[in-house]
mmCIF file of C-alpha atoms in Angstrom:
data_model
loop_
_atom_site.group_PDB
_atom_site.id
_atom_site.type_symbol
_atom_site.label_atom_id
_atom_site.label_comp_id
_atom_site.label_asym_id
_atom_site.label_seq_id
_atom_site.Cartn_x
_atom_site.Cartn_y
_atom_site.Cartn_z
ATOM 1 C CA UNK A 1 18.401 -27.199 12.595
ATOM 2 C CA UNK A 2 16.927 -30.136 15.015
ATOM 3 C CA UNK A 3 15.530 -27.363 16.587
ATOM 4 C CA UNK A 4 17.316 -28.675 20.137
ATOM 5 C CA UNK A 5 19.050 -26.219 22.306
ATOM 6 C CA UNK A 6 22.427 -26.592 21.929
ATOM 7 C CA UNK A 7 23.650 -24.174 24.737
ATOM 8 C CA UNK A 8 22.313 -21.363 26.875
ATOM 9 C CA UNK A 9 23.873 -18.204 28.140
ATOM 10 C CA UNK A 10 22.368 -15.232 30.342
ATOM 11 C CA UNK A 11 24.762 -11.580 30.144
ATOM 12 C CA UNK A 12 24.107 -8.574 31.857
ATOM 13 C CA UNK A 13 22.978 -7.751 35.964
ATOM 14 C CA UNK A 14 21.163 -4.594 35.573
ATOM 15 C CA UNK A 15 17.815 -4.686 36.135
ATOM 16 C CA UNK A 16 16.254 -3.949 32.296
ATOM 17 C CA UNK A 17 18.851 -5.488 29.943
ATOM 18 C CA UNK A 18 17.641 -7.078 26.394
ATOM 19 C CA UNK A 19 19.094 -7.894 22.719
ATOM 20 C CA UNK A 20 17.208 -6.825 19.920
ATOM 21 C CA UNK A 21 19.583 -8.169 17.216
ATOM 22 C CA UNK A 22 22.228 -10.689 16.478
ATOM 23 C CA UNK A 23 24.442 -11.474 13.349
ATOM 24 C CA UNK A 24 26.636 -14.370 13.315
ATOM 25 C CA UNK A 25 29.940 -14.472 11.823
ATOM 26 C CA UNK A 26 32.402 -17.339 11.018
ATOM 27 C CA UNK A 27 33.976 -17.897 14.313
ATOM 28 C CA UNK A 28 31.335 -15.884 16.595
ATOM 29 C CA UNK A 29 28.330 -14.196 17.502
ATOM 30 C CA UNK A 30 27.754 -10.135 17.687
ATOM 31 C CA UNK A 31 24.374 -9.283 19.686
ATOM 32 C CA UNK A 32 23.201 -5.721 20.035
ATOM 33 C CA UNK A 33 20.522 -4.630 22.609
ATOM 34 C CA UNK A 34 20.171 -1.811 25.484
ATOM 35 C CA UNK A 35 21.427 -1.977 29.269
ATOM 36 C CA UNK A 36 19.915 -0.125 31.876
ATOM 37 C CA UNK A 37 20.526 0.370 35.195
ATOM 38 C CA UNK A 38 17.633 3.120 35.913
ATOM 39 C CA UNK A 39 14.760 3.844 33.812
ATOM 40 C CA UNK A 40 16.944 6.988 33.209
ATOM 41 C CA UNK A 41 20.422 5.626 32.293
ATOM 42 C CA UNK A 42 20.163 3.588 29.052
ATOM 43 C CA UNK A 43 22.912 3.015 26.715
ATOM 44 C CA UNK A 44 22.884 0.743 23.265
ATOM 45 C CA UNK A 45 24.766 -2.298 24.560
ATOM 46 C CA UNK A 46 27.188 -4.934 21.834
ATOM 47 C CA UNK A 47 28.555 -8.134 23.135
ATOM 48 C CA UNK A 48 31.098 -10.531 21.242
ATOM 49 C CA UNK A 49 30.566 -14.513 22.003
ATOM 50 C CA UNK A 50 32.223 -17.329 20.641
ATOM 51 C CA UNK A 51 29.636 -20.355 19.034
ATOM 52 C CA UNK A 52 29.749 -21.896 22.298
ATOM 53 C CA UNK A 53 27.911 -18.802 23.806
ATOM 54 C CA UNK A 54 31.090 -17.819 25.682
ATOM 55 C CA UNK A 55 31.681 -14.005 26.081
ATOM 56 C CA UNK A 56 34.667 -12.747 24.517
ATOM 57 C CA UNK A 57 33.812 -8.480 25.621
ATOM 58 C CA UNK A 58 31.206 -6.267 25.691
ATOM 59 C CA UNK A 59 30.705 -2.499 24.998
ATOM 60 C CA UNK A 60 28.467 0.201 26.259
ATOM 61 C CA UNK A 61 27.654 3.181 23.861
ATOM 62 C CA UNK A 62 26.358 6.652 24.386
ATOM 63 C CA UNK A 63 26.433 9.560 22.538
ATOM 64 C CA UNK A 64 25.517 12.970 23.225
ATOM 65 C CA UNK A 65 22.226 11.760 24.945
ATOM 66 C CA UNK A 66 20.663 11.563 28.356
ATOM 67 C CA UNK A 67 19.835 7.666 27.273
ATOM 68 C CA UNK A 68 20.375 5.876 24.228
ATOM 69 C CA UNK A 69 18.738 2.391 22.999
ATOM 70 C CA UNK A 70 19.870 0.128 19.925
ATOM 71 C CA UNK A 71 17.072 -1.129 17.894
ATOM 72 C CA UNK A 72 18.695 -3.252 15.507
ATOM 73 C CA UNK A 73 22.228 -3.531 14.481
ATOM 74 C CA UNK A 74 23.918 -4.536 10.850
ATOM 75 C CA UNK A 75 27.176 -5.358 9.185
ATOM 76 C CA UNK A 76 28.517 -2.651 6.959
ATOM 77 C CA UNK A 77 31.626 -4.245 5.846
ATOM 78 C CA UNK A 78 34.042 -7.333 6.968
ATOM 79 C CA UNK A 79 35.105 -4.920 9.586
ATOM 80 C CA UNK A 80 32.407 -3.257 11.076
ATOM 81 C CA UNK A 81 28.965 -2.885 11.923
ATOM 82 C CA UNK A 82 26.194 -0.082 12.575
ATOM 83 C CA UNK A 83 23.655 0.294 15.113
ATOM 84 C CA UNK A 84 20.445 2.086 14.336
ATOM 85 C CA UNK A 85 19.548 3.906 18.225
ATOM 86 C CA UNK A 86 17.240 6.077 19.757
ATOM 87 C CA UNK A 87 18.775 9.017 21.495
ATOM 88 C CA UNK A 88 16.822 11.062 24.520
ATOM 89 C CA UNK A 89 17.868 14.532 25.785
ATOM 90 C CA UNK A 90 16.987 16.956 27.698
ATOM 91 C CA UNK A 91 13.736 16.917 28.123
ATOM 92 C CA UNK A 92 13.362 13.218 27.727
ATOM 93 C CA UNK A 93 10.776 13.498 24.530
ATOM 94 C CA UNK A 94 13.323 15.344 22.522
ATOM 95 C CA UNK A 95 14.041 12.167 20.542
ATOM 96 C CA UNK A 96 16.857 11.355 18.001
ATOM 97 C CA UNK A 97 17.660 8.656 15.564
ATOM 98 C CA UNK A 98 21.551 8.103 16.304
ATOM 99 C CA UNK A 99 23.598 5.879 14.026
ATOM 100 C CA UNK A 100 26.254 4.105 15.662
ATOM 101 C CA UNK A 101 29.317 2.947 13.626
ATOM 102 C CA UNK A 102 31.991 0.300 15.700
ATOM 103 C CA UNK A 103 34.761 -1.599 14.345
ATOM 104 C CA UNK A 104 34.932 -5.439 14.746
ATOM 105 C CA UNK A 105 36.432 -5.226 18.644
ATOM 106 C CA UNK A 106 33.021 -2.903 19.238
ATOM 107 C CA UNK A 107 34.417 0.160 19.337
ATOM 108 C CA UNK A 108 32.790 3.604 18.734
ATOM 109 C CA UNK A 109 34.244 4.571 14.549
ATOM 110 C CA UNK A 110 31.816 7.289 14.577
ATOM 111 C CA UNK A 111 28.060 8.725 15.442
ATOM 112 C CA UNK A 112 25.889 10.463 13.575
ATOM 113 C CA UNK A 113 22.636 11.765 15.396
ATOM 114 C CA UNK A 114 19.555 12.694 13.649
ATOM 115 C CA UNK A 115 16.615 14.667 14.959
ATOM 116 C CA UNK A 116 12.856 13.431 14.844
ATOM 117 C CA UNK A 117 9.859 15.120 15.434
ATOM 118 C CA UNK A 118 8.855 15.535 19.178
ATOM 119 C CA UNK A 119 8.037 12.060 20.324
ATOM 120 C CA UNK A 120 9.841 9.259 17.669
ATOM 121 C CA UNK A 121 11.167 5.605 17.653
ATOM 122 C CA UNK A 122 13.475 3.979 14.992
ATOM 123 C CA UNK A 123 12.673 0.585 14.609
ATOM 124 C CA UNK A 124 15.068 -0.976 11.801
ATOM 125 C CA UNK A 125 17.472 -0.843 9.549
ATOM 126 C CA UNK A 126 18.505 -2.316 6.257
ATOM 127 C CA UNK A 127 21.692 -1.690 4.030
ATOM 128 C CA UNK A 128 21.193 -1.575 0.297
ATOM 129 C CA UNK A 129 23.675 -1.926 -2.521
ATOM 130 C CA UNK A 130 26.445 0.576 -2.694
ATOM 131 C CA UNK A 131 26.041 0.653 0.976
ATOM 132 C CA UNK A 132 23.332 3.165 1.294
ATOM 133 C CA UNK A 133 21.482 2.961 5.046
ATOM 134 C CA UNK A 134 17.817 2.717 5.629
ATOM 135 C CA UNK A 135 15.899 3.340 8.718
ATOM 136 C CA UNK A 136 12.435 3.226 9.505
ATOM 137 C CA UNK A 137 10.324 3.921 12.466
ATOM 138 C CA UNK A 138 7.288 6.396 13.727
ATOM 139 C CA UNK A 139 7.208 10.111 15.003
ATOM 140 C CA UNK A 140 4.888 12.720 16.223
ATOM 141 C CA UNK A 141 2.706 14.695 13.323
ATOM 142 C CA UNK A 142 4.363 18.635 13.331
ATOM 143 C CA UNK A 143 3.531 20.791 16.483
ATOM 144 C CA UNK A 144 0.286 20.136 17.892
ATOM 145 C CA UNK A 145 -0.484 17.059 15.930
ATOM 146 C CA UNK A 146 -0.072 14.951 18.478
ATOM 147 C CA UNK A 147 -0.231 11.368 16.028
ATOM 148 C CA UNK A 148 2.145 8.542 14.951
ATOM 149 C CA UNK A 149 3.384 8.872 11.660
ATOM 150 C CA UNK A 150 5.758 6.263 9.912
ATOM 151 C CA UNK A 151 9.023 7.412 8.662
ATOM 152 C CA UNK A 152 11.957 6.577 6.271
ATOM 153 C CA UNK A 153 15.714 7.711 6.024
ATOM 154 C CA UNK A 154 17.807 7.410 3.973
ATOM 155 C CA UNK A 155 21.835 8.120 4.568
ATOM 156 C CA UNK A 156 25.057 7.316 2.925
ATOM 157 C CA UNK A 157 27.450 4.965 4.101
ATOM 158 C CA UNK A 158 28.548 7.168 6.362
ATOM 159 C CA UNK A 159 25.581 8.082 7.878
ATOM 160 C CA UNK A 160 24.843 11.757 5.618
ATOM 161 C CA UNK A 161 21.488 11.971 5.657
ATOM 162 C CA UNK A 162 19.773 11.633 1.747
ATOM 163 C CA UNK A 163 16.237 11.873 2.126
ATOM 164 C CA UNK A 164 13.520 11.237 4.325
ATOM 165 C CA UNK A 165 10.067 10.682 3.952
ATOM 166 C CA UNK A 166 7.064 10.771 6.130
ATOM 167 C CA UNK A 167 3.726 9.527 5.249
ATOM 168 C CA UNK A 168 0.043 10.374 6.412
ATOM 169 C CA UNK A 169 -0.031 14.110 7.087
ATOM 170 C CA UNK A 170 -3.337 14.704 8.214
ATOM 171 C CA UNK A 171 -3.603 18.331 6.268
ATOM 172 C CA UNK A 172 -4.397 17.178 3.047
ATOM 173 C CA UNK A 173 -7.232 14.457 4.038
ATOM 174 C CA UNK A 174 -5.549 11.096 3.834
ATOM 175 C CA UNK A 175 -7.312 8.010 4.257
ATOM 176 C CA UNK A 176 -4.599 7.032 6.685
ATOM 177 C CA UNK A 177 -4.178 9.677 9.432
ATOM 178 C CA UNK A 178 -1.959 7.351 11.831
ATOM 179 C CA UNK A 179 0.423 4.908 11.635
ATOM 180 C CA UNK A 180 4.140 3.844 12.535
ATOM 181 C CA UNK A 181 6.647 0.843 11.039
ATOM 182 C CA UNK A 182 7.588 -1.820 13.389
ATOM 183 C CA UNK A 183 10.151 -3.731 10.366
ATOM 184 C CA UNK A 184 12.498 -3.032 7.497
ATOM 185 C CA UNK A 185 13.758 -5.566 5.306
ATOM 186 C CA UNK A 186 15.126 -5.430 1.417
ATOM 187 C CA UNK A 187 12.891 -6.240 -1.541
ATOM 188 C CA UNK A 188 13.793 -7.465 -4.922
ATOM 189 C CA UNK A 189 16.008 -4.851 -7.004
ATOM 190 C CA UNK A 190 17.193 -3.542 -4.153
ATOM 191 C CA UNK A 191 14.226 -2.167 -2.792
ATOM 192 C CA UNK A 192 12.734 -1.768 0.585
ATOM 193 C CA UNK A 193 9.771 -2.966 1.864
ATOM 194 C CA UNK A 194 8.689 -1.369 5.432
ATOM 195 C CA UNK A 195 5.689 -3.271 7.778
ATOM 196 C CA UNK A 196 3.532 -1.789 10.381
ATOM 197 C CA UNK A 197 0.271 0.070 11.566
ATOM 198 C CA UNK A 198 -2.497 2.301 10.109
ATOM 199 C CA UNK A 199 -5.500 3.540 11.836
ATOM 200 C CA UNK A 200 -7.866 4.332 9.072
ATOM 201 C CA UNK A 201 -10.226 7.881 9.248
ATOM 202 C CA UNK A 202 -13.568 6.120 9.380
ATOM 203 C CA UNK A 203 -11.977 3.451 12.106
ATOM 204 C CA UNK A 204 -9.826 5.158 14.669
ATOM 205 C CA UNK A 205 -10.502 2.668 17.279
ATOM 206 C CA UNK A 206 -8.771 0.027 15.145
ATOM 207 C CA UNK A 207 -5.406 -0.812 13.901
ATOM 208 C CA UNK A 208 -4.595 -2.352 9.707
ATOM 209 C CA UNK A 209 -1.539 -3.769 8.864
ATOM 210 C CA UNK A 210 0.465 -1.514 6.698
ATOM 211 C CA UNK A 211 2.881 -2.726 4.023
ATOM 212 C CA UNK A 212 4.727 -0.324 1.457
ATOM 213 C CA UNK A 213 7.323 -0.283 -1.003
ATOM 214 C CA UNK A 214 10.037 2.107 -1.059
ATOM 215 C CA UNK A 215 12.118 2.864 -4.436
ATOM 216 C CA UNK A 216 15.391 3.208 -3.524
ATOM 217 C CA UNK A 217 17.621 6.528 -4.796
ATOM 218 C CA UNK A 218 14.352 8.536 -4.135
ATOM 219 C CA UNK A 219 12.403 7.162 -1.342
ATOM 220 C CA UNK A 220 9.150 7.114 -3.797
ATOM 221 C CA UNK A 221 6.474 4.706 -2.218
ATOM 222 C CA UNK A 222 3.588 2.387 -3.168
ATOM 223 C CA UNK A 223 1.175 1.849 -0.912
ATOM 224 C CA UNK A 224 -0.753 -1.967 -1.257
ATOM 225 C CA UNK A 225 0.017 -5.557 -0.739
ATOM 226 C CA UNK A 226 -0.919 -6.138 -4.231
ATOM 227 C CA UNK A 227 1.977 -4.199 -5.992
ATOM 228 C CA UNK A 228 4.687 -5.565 -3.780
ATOM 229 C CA UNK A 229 7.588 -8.585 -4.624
ATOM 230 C CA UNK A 230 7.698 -9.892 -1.110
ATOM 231 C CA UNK A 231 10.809 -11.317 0.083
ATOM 232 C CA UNK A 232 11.440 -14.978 -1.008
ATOM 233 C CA UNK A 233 12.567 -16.224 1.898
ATOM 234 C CA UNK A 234 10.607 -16.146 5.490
ATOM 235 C CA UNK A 235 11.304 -12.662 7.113
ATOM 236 C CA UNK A 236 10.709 -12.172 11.577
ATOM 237 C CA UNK A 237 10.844 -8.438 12.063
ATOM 238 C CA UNK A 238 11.883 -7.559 15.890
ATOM 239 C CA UNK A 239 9.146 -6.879 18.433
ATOM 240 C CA UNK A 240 8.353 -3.596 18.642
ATOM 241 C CA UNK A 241 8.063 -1.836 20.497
ATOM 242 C CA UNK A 242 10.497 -3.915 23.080
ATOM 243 C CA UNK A 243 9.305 -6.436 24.769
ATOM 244 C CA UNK A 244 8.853 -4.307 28.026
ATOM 245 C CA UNK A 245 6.085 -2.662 27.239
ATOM 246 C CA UNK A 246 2.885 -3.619 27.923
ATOM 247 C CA UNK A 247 1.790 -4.214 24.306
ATOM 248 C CA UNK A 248 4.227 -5.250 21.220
ATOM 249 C CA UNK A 249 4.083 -6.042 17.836
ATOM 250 C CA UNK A 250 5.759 -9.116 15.992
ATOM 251 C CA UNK A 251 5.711 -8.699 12.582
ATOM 252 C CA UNK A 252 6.808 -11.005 9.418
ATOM 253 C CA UNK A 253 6.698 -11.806 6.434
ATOM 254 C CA UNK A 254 5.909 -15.620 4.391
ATOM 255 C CA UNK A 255 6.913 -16.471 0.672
ATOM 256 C CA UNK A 256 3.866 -16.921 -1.968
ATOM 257 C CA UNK A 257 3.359 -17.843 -5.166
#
């Protein structure tokens, strides 16, 4: 609140660890990231601290992938959590969304693994009333369309998949012909709103921010800053993508009248 640092702590001695996500209970902390030994051996990493910052375990997850990476993890209950993932096979651009369900001691409940289209990246997720999942994130245009385009999924509380919807095909001439979500966060009346990119047809050399509004039950979406009720408190999206890269994005959101 005084905006002093109340305690430190540094986890992990591989050589490309990071957290992406925290959530905060009443007597500790759960953070969510990736470890890495190798460029080639990632797996979605969840450590448990006390509030003093002291580490109480950590887990490693992996499943059914040559590397796996959390992007952002979220409670699903008072005994459990999920972690939205990107999964790599074999070859390495065969990417899949993977949700990750652990119980409160961070271990694996069960996985559900979801493919995308070529190259992909989830980049959030959000759970809704009822308990219905939301992730968001950008993948390759079908076969030789070699373009970012932003997705949505939905999935029961289980992780079923619902529906999914991709925007910006370049087929049927769309102003928009490239684009990707870097955040997720709820809306009013339960709906969500996703942030990111678009690279408009007569601009290709630059980027415009991208907000839309996503009914939820059907996936139905409004594109414009003008139609939206943003959240009413201040939202920070994660960077994306992580903060290795050369480039990343920080995205957020600020009340108005």
């Amino acid at each position: 609140v005084d905006g002093e640092v109340h305690w430190e702590s540094s986890f992990g001695d591989n050589r490309s660890d990071y957290f992406t996500s925290l959530s905060g209970t009443e007597d500790g902390i759960f953070i969510s990231g990736t470890s890495s030994l190798r460029g080639d051996d990632m797996k979605a990493w969840v450590i448990n601290t006390n509030l003093d910052g002291q580490l109480r375990w950590s887990r490693f997850h992996r499943y059914v992938v040559f590397n796996q990476t959390c992007s952002e993890m979220v409670p699903i209950s008072d005994n459990g959590y999920v972690l939205a993932c990107n999964g790599a096979g074999f070859p390495p651009f065969n990417i899949s969304a993977i949700l990750t369900f652990i119980d409160q001691t961070g271990d694996t409940l069960s996985n559900t693994l979801h493919r995308l289209n070529q190259v992909g990246n989830v980049c959030g997720i959000v759970r809704l009333d009822e308990g219905e999942l939301i992730i968001a994130g950008f993948e390759d245009g079908p076969l030789i369309q070699a373009i970012d385009r932003p997705f949505v999924i939905s999935f029961s509380p289980d992780g079923e998949e619902r529906w999914r919807q991709n925007l910006f095909p370049t087929e049927n001439g769309d102003e928009y012909i490239e684009g990707g979500f870097y955040g997720i966060t709820r809306g009013h009346n339960n709906s969500i709103i996703a942030v990111g990119f678009a690279i408009n047809s007569e601009n290709e050399e630059g980027d415009n921010g991208l907000v839309i509004k996503f009914e939820p039950g059907n996936g139905q979406s409004v594109v414009g800053d003008s139609e939206l009720i943003l959240p009413e408190v201040p939202v920070l999206f994660d960077p994306a993508p992580n903060p290795f890269n050369s480039t990343t994005h920080l995205s957020f959101y600020l009340p108005r009248e």
